[in-house]
CSV table of C-alpha atoms in Angstrom, one decimal:
chain,number,residue,atom,x,y,z
P,1,MET,CA,105.4,91.6,120.8
P,2,THR,CA,103.9,88.1,121.3
P,3,THR,CA,105.9,85.0,121.2
P,4,THR,CA,103.3,83.5,118.7
P,5,SER,CA,104.4,85.7,115.9
P,6,LEU,CA,106.8,86.0,113.0
P,7,GLN,CA,109.4,88.6,114.0
P,8,ILE,CA,111.7,90.5,111.8
P,9,ALA,CA,114.4,92.5,113.7
P,10,GLU,CA,116.6,95.1,112.3
P,11,LEU,CA,117.0,93.4,108.9
P,12,VAL,CA,119.6,94.8,106.6
P,13,VAL,CA,119.7,93.5,103.0
P,14,ASN,CA,122.1,94.3,100.2
P,15,ARG,CA,121.4,93.5,96.6
P,16,SER,CA,123.7,94.0,93.6
P,17,GLY,CA,126.0,96.0,95.8
P,18,LYS,CA,123.3,98.3,97.1
P,19,GLN,CA,121.7,98.4,100.5
P,20,VAL,CA,117.9,98.0,99.9
P,21,LEU,CA,116.7,97.4,103.5
P,22,HIS,CA,117.9,99.6,106.3
P,23,GLY,CA,117.2,97.9,109.8
P,24,VAL,CA,113.5,96.8,109.0
P,25,SER,CA,111.6,95.5,111.9
P,26,LEU,CA,108.1,94.0,111.8
P,27,ASN,CA,105.9,91.8,114.0
P,28,ILE,CA,103.4,89.4,112.2
P,29,PRO,CA,101.1,87.9,114.8
P,30,ALA,CA,99.3,84.6,114.2
P,31,GLY,CA,95.7,84.7,113.4
P,32,ALA,CA,95.6,88.0,111.8
P,33,VAL,CA,96.3,90.0,108.6
P,34,THR,CA,99.2,92.5,108.7
P,35,THR,CA,99.8,94.7,105.7
P,36,LEU,CA,103.0,96.2,104.3
P,37,LEU,CA,102.4,99.2,102.0
P,38,GLY,CA,104.8,101.3,99.9
P,39,ALA,CA,105.6,102.5,96.4
P,40,ASN,CA,107.3,100.3,93.9
P,41,GLY,CA,111.0,100.0,94.6
P,42,ALA,CA,110.5,100.6,98.5
P,43,GLY,CA,112.0,97.2,99.2
P,44,LYS,CA,108.9,95.1,100.0
P,45,SER,CA,109.7,92.1,97.8
P,46,SER,CA,113.3,92.1,99.0
P,47,LEU,CA,111.9,91.9,102.4
P,48,VAL,CA,109.7,88.9,101.5
P,49,LEU,CA,112.6,87.1,99.9
P,50,ALA,CA,114.9,87.7,102.8
P,51,ILE,CA,112.3,86.2,105.3
P,52,ALA,CA,111.8,83.2,103.0
P,53,GLY,CA,115.6,82.6,102.9
P,54,VAL,CA,115.9,83.2,99.1
P,55,ILE,CA,118.4,86.1,99.7
P,56,ALA,CA,120.7,86.3,102.8
P,57,PRO,CA,120.5,89.4,104.9
P,58,ALA,CA,123.7,91.3,105.8
P,59,SER,CA,122.4,91.5,109.4
P,60,GLY,CA,119.4,91.3,111.6
P,61,THR,CA,117.1,88.2,112.4
P,62,VAL,CA,113.9,86.4,111.4
P,63,SER,CA,112.3,84.2,113.8
P,64,ALA,CA,109.1,82.3,114.1
P,65,ASN,CA,107.5,81.8,117.5
P,66,GLY,CA,110.9,82.5,118.9
P,67,LYS,CA,112.9,80.2,116.7
P,68,ILE,CA,115.6,81.8,114.6
P,69,LEU,CA,115.2,81.3,110.9
P,70,THR,CA,118.0,83.5,109.6
P,71,GLY,CA,120.4,81.5,107.5
P,72,LEU,CA,118.1,78.7,106.7
P,73,ARG,CA,117.6,77.6,103.1
P,74,PRO,CA,114.1,78.3,101.6
P,75,GLU,CA,113.0,74.7,102.0
P,76,GLN,CA,113.9,74.7,105.7
P,77,VAL,CA,112.1,78.1,106.3
P,78,ARG,CA,109.0,76.6,104.6
P,79,LYS,CA,109.4,73.5,106.9
P,80,GLU,CA,109.5,75.8,109.9
P,81,GLY,CA,106.0,77.1,108.9
P,82,VAL,CA,106.7,80.2,106.7
P,83,ALA,CA,105.4,80.1,103.1
P,84,ILE,CA,105.4,82.7,100.5
P,85,VAL,CA,103.2,83.6,97.5
P,86,GLN,CA,105.6,85.5,95.1
P,87,GLU,CA,104.5,88.4,93.0
P,88,GLY,CA,103.2,87.5,89.5
P,89,HIS,CA,101.0,84.5,90.0
P,90,GLN,CA,103.9,82.1,89.5
P,91,VAL,CA,103.0,78.7,88.3
P,92,LEU,CA,104.7,76.1,86.1
P,93,SER,CA,103.2,76.8,82.7
P,94,GLU,CA,103.7,73.5,81.0
P,95,LEU,CA,102.6,71.4,84.0
P,96,THR,CA,98.8,70.8,84.8
P,97,VAL,CA,97.4,72.3,87.8
P,98,LEU,CA,97.4,68.9,89.5
P,99,ASP,CA,101.1,68.5,88.8
P,100,ASN,CA,101.8,72.1,89.9
P,101,LEU,CA,100.2,71.2,93.2
P,102,ARG,CA,102.1,67.8,93.4
P,103,ALA,CA,105.3,69.6,92.7
P,104,ALA,CA,104.6,72.1,95.5
P,105,GLY,CA,103.8,69.2,98.0
P,106,SER,CA,106.6,66.9,96.9
P,107,ALA,CA,108.0,66.8,100.4
P,108,LEU,CA,104.8,65.5,101.8
P,109,SER,CA,103.8,61.9,102.2
P,110,ASN,CA,101.3,60.7,99.5
P,111,GLN,CA,98.4,60.6,102.0
P,112,LYS,CA,99.1,64.2,103.2
P,113,LEU,CA,99.5,65.4,99.7
P,114,GLN,CA,96.2,64.0,98.7
P,115,SER,CA,94.4,65.3,101.6
P,116,GLY,CA,96.1,68.7,101.0
P,117,ILE,CA,95.0,68.8,97.4
P,118,GLU,CA,91.5,67.9,98.5
P,119,ARG,CA,91.6,70.8,101.1
P,120,MET,CA,92.6,73.1,98.4
P,121,MET,CA,89.6,72.2,96.3
P,122,VAL,CA,87.4,73.1,99.2
P,123,ILE,CA,89.1,76.5,99.4
P,124,PHE,CA,89.1,77.1,95.8
P,125,PRO,CA,86.4,74.9,94.2
P,126,GLU,CA,87.0,76.9,90.9
P,127,LEU,CA,90.1,74.9,90.5
P,128,GLU,CA,88.6,71.4,90.5
P,129,ALA,CA,87.5,71.6,86.9
P,130,LYS,CA,91.0,72.9,85.9
P,131,LEU,CA,93.1,70.1,87.5
P,132,SER,CA,94.0,68.7,84.1
P,133,SER,CA,94.6,72.1,82.5
P,134,ARG,CA,98.1,73.5,81.8
P,135,GLY,CA,99.2,76.2,84.2
P,136,GLY,CA,99.9,78.5,81.2
P,137,ASP,CA,96.3,78.2,80.0
P,138,LEU,CA,94.8,79.6,83.3
P,139,SER,CA,93.5,83.1,83.8
P,140,GLY,CA,95.4,85.4,86.1
P,141,GLY,CA,92.9,84.8,88.9
P,142,GLN,CA,93.2,81.0,88.6
P,143,LYS,CA,97.0,81.2,88.6
P,144,GLN,CA,96.9,83.1,91.8
P,145,MET,CA,94.6,80.6,93.3
P,146,VAL,CA,97.1,77.8,92.4
P,147,SER,CA,100.0,80.0,93.8
P,148,ILE,CA,98.1,80.4,97.1
P,149,SER,CA,97.2,76.8,97.1
P,150,GLN,CA,100.9,75.7,96.6
P,151,ALA,CA,101.8,77.7,99.6
P,152,LEU,CA,99.0,76.4,101.8
P,153,LEU,CA,100.0,72.8,101.0
P,154,ALA,CA,102.7,73.2,103.5
P,155,VAL,CA,100.2,74.1,106.2
P,156,PRO,CA,102.1,77.2,107.2
P,157,GLN,CA,101.8,79.1,110.4
P,158,TYR,CA,102.7,82.2,108.4
P,159,LEU,CA,101.9,83.2,104.9
P,160,LEU,CA,103.4,86.1,103.1
P,161,ILE,CA,101.6,87.2,100.0
P,162,ASP,CA,103.4,89.6,97.6
P,163,GLU,CA,100.9,91.6,95.5
P,164,LEU,CA,97.7,89.7,95.9
P,165,SER,CA,95.6,91.5,93.3
P,166,LEU,CA,98.3,92.5,90.6
P,167,GLY,CA,96.6,92.6,87.2
P,168,LEU,CA,93.4,90.9,88.4
P,169,ALA,CA,89.7,91.9,87.8
P,170,PRO,CA,87.9,93.5,90.8
P,171,GLY,CA,85.6,90.5,91.2
P,172,VAL,CA,88.5,88.1,91.5
P,173,VAL,CA,90.3,90.4,93.9
P,174,LYS,CA,87.2,90.4,96.2
P,175,ARG,CA,87.1,86.6,96.1
P,176,LEU,CA,90.8,86.3,96.9
P,177,ALA,CA,90.5,88.9,99.7
P,178,GLU,CA,87.7,86.9,101.3
P,179,THR,CA,90.0,83.8,101.2
P,180,VAL,CA,92.9,85.7,102.8
P,181,GLN,CA,90.5,86.7,105.7
P,182,GLN,CA,89.5,83.1,106.1
P,183,ILE,CA,93.1,81.9,106.3
P,184,ALA,CA,93.8,84.4,108.9
P,185,GLU,CA,90.7,83.4,110.9
P,186,SER,CA,92.0,79.8,110.8
P,187,GLY,CA,94.9,80.9,112.9
P,188,VAL,CA,97.6,81.7,110.2
P,189,GLY,CA,99.5,84.9,110.4
P,190,VAL,CA,99.3,86.7,107.0
P,191,LEU,CA,101.7,89.4,105.8
P,192,LEU,CA,99.8,91.1,102.8
P,193,ILE,CA,101.7,93.3,100.4
P,194,GLU,CA,99.0,94.9,98.3
P,195,GLN,CA,98.9,97.8,95.8
P,196,PHE,CA,95.3,98.6,96.4
P,197,THR,CA,95.6,100.2,99.9
P,198,SER,CA,91.7,100.1,100.5
P,199,ILE,CA,91.8,96.3,100.2
P,200,ALA,CA,94.8,95.9,102.4
P,201,LEU,CA,93.6,98.3,105.2
P,202,GLY,CA,90.1,96.6,105.1
P,203,LEU,CA,91.7,93.2,105.7
P,204,ALA,CA,94.6,94.1,108.1
P,205,GLU,CA,94.6,95.0,111.7
P,206,LYS,CA,98.1,96.3,111.7
P,207,ALA,CA,99.9,98.2,109.0
P,208,TYR,CA,103.4,99.1,108.2
P,209,VAL,CA,104.5,101.6,105.5
P,210,MET,CA,107.9,101.1,103.9
P,211,GLU,CA,109.8,104.0,102.1
P,212,ARG,CA,113.1,103.5,100.5
P,213,GLY,CA,114.0,100.4,102.5
P,214,ARG,CA,112.8,101.8,105.9
P,215,ILE,CA,109.7,101.5,107.9
P,216,VAL,CA,108.2,105.0,108.3
P,217,PHE,CA,104.9,104.0,109.9
P,218,SER,CA,103.9,101.3,112.2
P,219,GLY,CA,100.4,101.3,113.6
P,220,SER,CA,96.8,100.4,113.1
P,221,SER,CA,95.1,100.3,109.7
P,222,GLN,CA,92.5,102.6,111.2
P,223,GLN,CA,95.2,105.2,111.7
P,224,LEU,CA,96.1,105.2,108.0
P,225,ARG,CA,92.4,105.4,107.1
P,226,ASP,CA,92.1,108.4,109.3
P,227,ASP,CA,95.3,110.1,108.1
P,228,PRO,CA,95.9,109.2,104.4
P,229,ALA,CA,98.6,111.9,104.2
P,230,ILE,CA,101.0,109.3,105.7
P,231,LEU,CA,100.5,107.0,102.7
P,232,HIS,CA,100.5,109.9,100.3
P,233,SER,CA,103.9,111.0,101.4
P,234,ALA,CA,105.3,107.4,101.2
P,235,TYR,CA,104.0,106.9,97.7
P,236,LEU,CA,105.4,110.2,96.4
P,237,ALA,CA,108.8,109.8,98.0
């Protein structure tokens, strides 16, 4: 494993009195897309929330570039360069797009916030005409663009995206996938959780498969493309 990476080591997580992650280990290098695949209920979202500091692991560690993040609050994890895009295109429905972005960048100076918003309009020019629209009035694809923009305002070193394409039209998914690739090419390490395995494996260099809170495969995306039985087994478990 490289030192320039987000490392998850032997992570154990309990939720509602039940163990949902059983010693999970992953390595997410900078400048590349890594994908995590698995059926609903496999524990993928719990892993993202534990990495982000939203839920506390029972044991194990999360570190970014060698610095331990375990035990930090979510805002501290974000400050250390790890941002998440949660499942469900989450935006504040009653706020405008501009105010959603301002809320996400509230810890930034006015100058950095303004330059960050301008940068988001370059990444997602579709949003410029929607800056005064309510978050609740956006399409699913536009909401996902806002969600990704909110995470990118923090200028993260690592970006965790939980279900990029959930409920979105194929054309929008293709647009977002291209953006994820560009984000990785800019030097950001991306962990992509994605229901459409063809999209995920097309973007990612490294792939993990999770089954019932355990990593059951770790290898190249090409290996999974060559041997689909590995994925088939995990999704039927």
